[in-house]
Amino acid sequence: MVLLLNVLGAVLLAAGFYAAWRLAPQRPDAPPARWYPDPASKAARRRFWDGEAWTARVTAGTEAANRGHHFRGRFWGRWVWPLVGAGVVLLAGTTLYRSTENVHVIAVTSFLAMALVCWAFYGFVARQLALPEVIGLGQIVAVAVASAGATFLVGLNLNDLTGSIGGISLATALVGLTEETSKLLVPIALFLLGTYRNPRAGVAIGLASGFGFAIAETTLYAYQTAAASGPDFCGGDTPAVTTGTVIAAQVARIFGVSPFHWLFTGIAVAIAWRAWHLYGRKGTPAALGGILLVMVVHSLNDTSATLGCGEPTVQSLLAMLRYVLVIVMYLVFKAWARKHTPPQMIGAVSTGWTPKHLGEQSVPADEAPAEDSPAREPADG
């Protein structure tokens, strides 16, 4: 089984990475570089958009930006239908699994439902950030496939290695390092090859890499949970399972555990790509710091599963708190991703997706062109 997963991982990683590299966008159709009304301020001033991201440079303006409205904007869209589809797949698949007890049924159901949930989330974010301008669906699928391969080839082997050395305690303590390494492998390799460096494209492939990991892991866990194989988080043998417990575990994983994977990686990439875009190599400490922080939070989240062993009440409370953490991580992801909401979306999205905390570097009005003049980036001062 291990050999099969390694071979499958190598094939998926190679094929997905090659496709993502070959399909890399040449020059995104992004809004032109110029001064726009500052979306991060209620004041009448302008901020420089360099063609790919908002910078810290601000200058006087004649009008304030339309910063959107609460609970309005581009929330609802076609992304809802994949989410509905996931519910239908789960209902039909779990019903069939209860009647047949065929493990392949719950595995395929988990795969399809997880993929649809990922599609829904990506569709929602793409709607806010106008991601189709900078990346296509084929590129997202290619990165997800490559990441799924990295999950089998790198992530599982690293987890097995740490588990064999120090048991479940060490494996959970280092899970942030091992799993985020496998998820960031593809995005960073593509970045180093000079592709997908646009910050919005970075957010997209960060999510895609998390999607690939989540889909692969959720499908694999369907087999492991149904077989009751391996120790649980408390180090004991996994208790005997029923179709009901398998279904409950998979539903909880799809909606309560797997979202961490794309949110963690999305946050790490959003921080790193922005730092590298704005500051070049000087941004590396900030980029690596953001990645390291995500790894630590990831490990702390998984380590919490080992707390309260033998105390059902404590474990139930911790499980509920992890759902709260999913919401917190989404808010953190949004806080970083919205820094790249492009100019044409300002006012169309809600205030929640309007850029904030972009920094301020004042530029004298005589050094900034008039609002209807050709753009030029202000000189560093």
XYZ file of C-alpha atoms in Angstrom, residues 93-368:
276
model
C -23.339 8.423 -1.048
C -23.827 7.878 2.676
C -27.230 6.304 2.059
C -25.659 3.864 -0.386
C -22.790 3.181 2.012
C -25.184 2.333 4.839
C -26.909 -0.239 2.651
C -23.805 -1.781 1.059
C -21.058 -1.150 3.651
C -18.690 -0.953 0.690
C -15.671 1.130 1.709
C -15.112 2.290 -1.869
C -18.510 3.976 -1.785
C -17.635 6.183 1.195
C -14.190 6.875 -0.293
C -15.616 8.048 -3.625
C -18.315 10.001 -1.803
C -15.679 11.719 0.326
C -13.564 12.503 -2.736
C -16.438 14.049 -4.681
C -17.910 15.958 -1.740
C -14.517 17.330 -0.718
C -13.754 18.399 -4.284
C -17.106 20.189 -4.549
C -16.599 22.005 -1.237
C -13.173 23.141 -2.456
C -14.693 24.283 -5.749
C -17.329 26.267 -3.865
C -14.793 28.030 -1.652
C -12.534 28.833 -4.574
C -15.490 30.169 -6.537
C -16.381 32.467 -3.659
C -12.849 33.854 -3.287
C -12.407 34.145 -7.057
C -15.564 36.247 -7.180
C -14.176 38.684 -4.609
C -10.649 38.989 -6.019
C -11.465 38.657 -9.743
C -9.051 35.728 -9.911
C -9.979 34.691 -13.479
C -8.018 37.785 -14.587
C -4.772 36.242 -13.390
C -5.273 32.467 -13.384
C -7.456 29.880 -15.081
C -9.341 26.877 -13.768
C -6.978 24.494 -15.566
C -4.026 25.919 -13.657
C -5.894 25.538 -10.363
C -6.643 21.884 -11.125
C -3.023 21.249 -12.139
C -1.684 22.695 -8.879
C -4.241 20.717 -6.864
C -3.211 17.492 -8.626
C 0.469 18.212 -7.984
C -0.262 18.955 -4.330
C -2.209 15.709 -3.972
C 0.872 13.938 -5.299
C 3.084 15.776 -2.808
C 0.689 14.676 -0.068
C 1.234 10.999 -0.867
C 4.924 11.260 -1.698
C 6.138 13.784 0.888
C 3.514 14.502 3.531
C 2.615 10.923 4.437
C 6.234 9.779 4.503
C 7.301 12.679 6.719
C 4.407 12.025 9.097
C 5.259 8.317 9.212
C 8.914 9.143 9.874
C 8.189 11.468 12.793
C 5.651 8.990 14.150
C 8.150 6.126 14.045
C 10.746 8.240 15.860
C 8.660 9.800 18.607
C 5.196 8.318 18.388
C 1.924 10.182 17.999
C 3.073 13.030 20.275
C 6.035 13.963 18.079
C 4.030 13.444 14.894
C 1.332 15.894 16.006
C 3.899 18.366 17.354
C 5.648 18.491 13.975
C 2.584 18.091 11.766
C 2.600 21.782 10.884
C 6.144 21.473 9.561
C 5.581 18.234 7.662
C 2.192 19.014 6.131
C 2.783 22.674 5.309
C 6.110 21.712 3.735
C 4.356 19.275 1.422
C 1.633 21.826 0.581
C 4.043 24.711 -0.033
C 6.392 22.605 -2.141
C 4.528 23.187 -5.408
C 3.685 26.916 -5.004
C 7.218 27.862 -3.953
C 8.790 25.768 -6.727
C 6.577 27.521 -9.285
C 7.495 30.890 -7.775
C 11.207 30.103 -8.001
C 10.718 29.233 -11.669
C 9.383 32.752 -12.193
C 5.717 31.846 -12.607
C 2.558 32.713 -10.645
C 4.317 35.623 -8.931
C 1.303 37.893 -9.141
C 0.026 38.110 -5.526
C -3.527 37.237 -6.558
C -2.264 34.237 -8.516
C -0.263 33.304 -5.419
C -3.393 33.311 -3.267
C -5.094 31.133 -5.878
C -2.363 28.488 -6.063
C -2.000 28.541 -2.280
C -5.653 27.605 -2.003
C -5.311 25.065 -4.818
C -2.422 23.376 -3.044
C -4.495 23.153 0.125
C -7.391 21.740 -1.902
C -5.207 18.991 -3.337
C -3.964 18.018 0.107
C -7.468 18.079 1.607
C -8.978 15.938 -1.153
C -6.171 13.375 -1.016
C -6.147 13.147 2.777
C -9.929 12.995 3.127
C -10.160 10.176 0.590
C -7.357 8.250 2.271
C -8.923 8.708 5.701
C -12.150 7.158 4.423
C -10.305 3.869 3.970
C -8.374 4.165 7.232
C -11.431 5.080 9.297
C -13.534 2.290 7.816
C -10.730 -0.203 8.486
C -10.181 1.159 12.025
C -6.463 1.035 11.293
C -3.680 2.669 13.275
C -3.624 4.327 16.695
C -5.907 7.190 17.615
C -4.614 10.591 18.741
C -4.405 9.384 22.322
C -2.113 6.528 21.346
C -4.667 3.779 21.836
C -6.125 1.424 19.282
C -8.857 2.840 17.108
C -12.184 1.516 18.433
C -14.400 -0.680 16.315
C -16.390 1.322 13.806
C -19.842 1.238 12.283
C -21.096 2.818 9.095
C -22.559 5.589 11.229
C -19.263 6.453 12.923
C -17.413 6.389 9.589
C -19.949 8.756 8.033
C -19.828 11.087 11.035
C -16.028 11.142 10.947
C -15.909 11.914 7.227
C -18.529 14.660 7.388
C -16.654 16.245 10.298
C -13.428 16.015 8.325
C -14.910 17.575 5.190
C -16.470 20.558 6.935
C -14.465 20.941 10.138
C -10.931 19.665 9.529
C -10.052 19.925 5.848
C -10.787 23.675 5.549
C -7.758 24.229 7.784
C -5.551 22.875 5.014
C -6.433 25.451 2.396
C -6.801 28.278 4.913
C -3.384 27.645 6.488
C -1.655 27.440 3.118
C -3.662 30.339 1.727
C -2.546 32.536 4.633
C 1.102 31.498 4.313
C 1.193 32.175 0.576
C -0.719 35.465 0.849
C 1.824 36.759 3.377
C 4.875 35.456 1.524
C 3.846 36.559 -1.965
C 2.980 40.071 -0.776
C 6.292 40.411 1.045
C 8.276 39.194 -1.956
C 6.273 41.304 -4.394
C 6.677 44.567 -2.500
C 10.182 44.131 -1.102
C 11.908 41.504 -3.235
C 14.597 39.536 -1.425
C 14.382 41.954 1.496
C 10.908 40.585 2.107
C 12.199 37.046 2.694
C 12.362 37.333 6.519
C 8.726 38.491 6.607
C 7.716 35.764 4.150
C 9.453 33.006 6.096
C 8.142 34.421 9.370
C 4.580 34.195 8.088
C 5.105 30.634 6.889
C 6.679 29.611 10.206
C 3.818 31.157 12.177
C 1.297 29.191 10.125
C 3.258 25.992 10.775
C 3.182 26.645 14.523
C -0.571 27.314 14.574
C -1.144 24.186 12.479
C 0.844 22.074 14.944
C -0.926 23.570 17.957
C -4.289 22.808 16.376
C -3.429 19.152 15.800
C -1.742 18.813 19.189
C -4.991 19.883 20.833
C -6.456 16.566 19.650
C -4.158 14.773 22.113
C -5.458 16.782 25.070
C -8.204 15.510 27.307
C -7.533 11.856 26.558
C -9.969 9.786 28.585
C -12.138 12.857 29.189
C -15.014 12.827 26.667
C -16.333 16.195 27.847
C -12.970 17.889 27.343
C -12.511 16.299 23.938
C -15.990 17.390 22.844
C -15.258 20.949 23.953
C -11.962 20.975 22.074
C -13.707 19.660 18.967
C -16.176 22.554 19.150
C -13.351 25.037 19.634
C -11.684 23.753 16.475
C -14.791 24.769 14.525
C -14.389 28.233 16.031
C -10.756 28.201 14.940
C -11.852 27.464 11.368
C -13.819 30.719 11.415
C -10.880 32.595 12.919
C -8.527 31.240 10.257
C -10.973 32.266 7.540
C -10.997 35.807 8.919
C -7.195 35.859 8.991
C -7.068 34.539 5.435
C -9.535 37.185 4.298
C -7.539 39.922 6.036
C -4.474 39.037 3.951
C -6.209 38.082 0.710
C -8.264 41.289 0.549
C -5.069 43.341 0.437
C -5.064 42.357 -3.244
C -8.693 43.094 -4.105
C -8.138 44.882 -7.442
C -9.274 48.453 -8.149
C -12.222 47.508 -10.351
C -13.714 45.450 -7.499
C -13.617 48.271 -4.948
C -17.204 49.230 -4.210
C -18.518 46.021 -5.775
C -17.350 43.816 -2.915
C -18.488 44.255 0.675
C -16.433 46.143 3.239
C -15.184 42.778 4.478
C -13.279 42.291 1.216
C -12.184 45.916 0.840
C -8.408 46.314 1.380
C -7.300 47.489 4.808
C -4.003 48.019 6.638
C -1.926 48.570 3.518
C 0.631 50.829 5.162
C 1.277 54.485 4.425
C 4.172 56.140 2.650
C 3.236 59.703 1.755
C 4.157 60.961 -1.693
C 4.031 64.731 -2.410
C 1.203 65.650 -4.744
C 3.612 67.158 -7.275
C 5.346 63.771 -7.614
C 2.107 61.917 -8.371
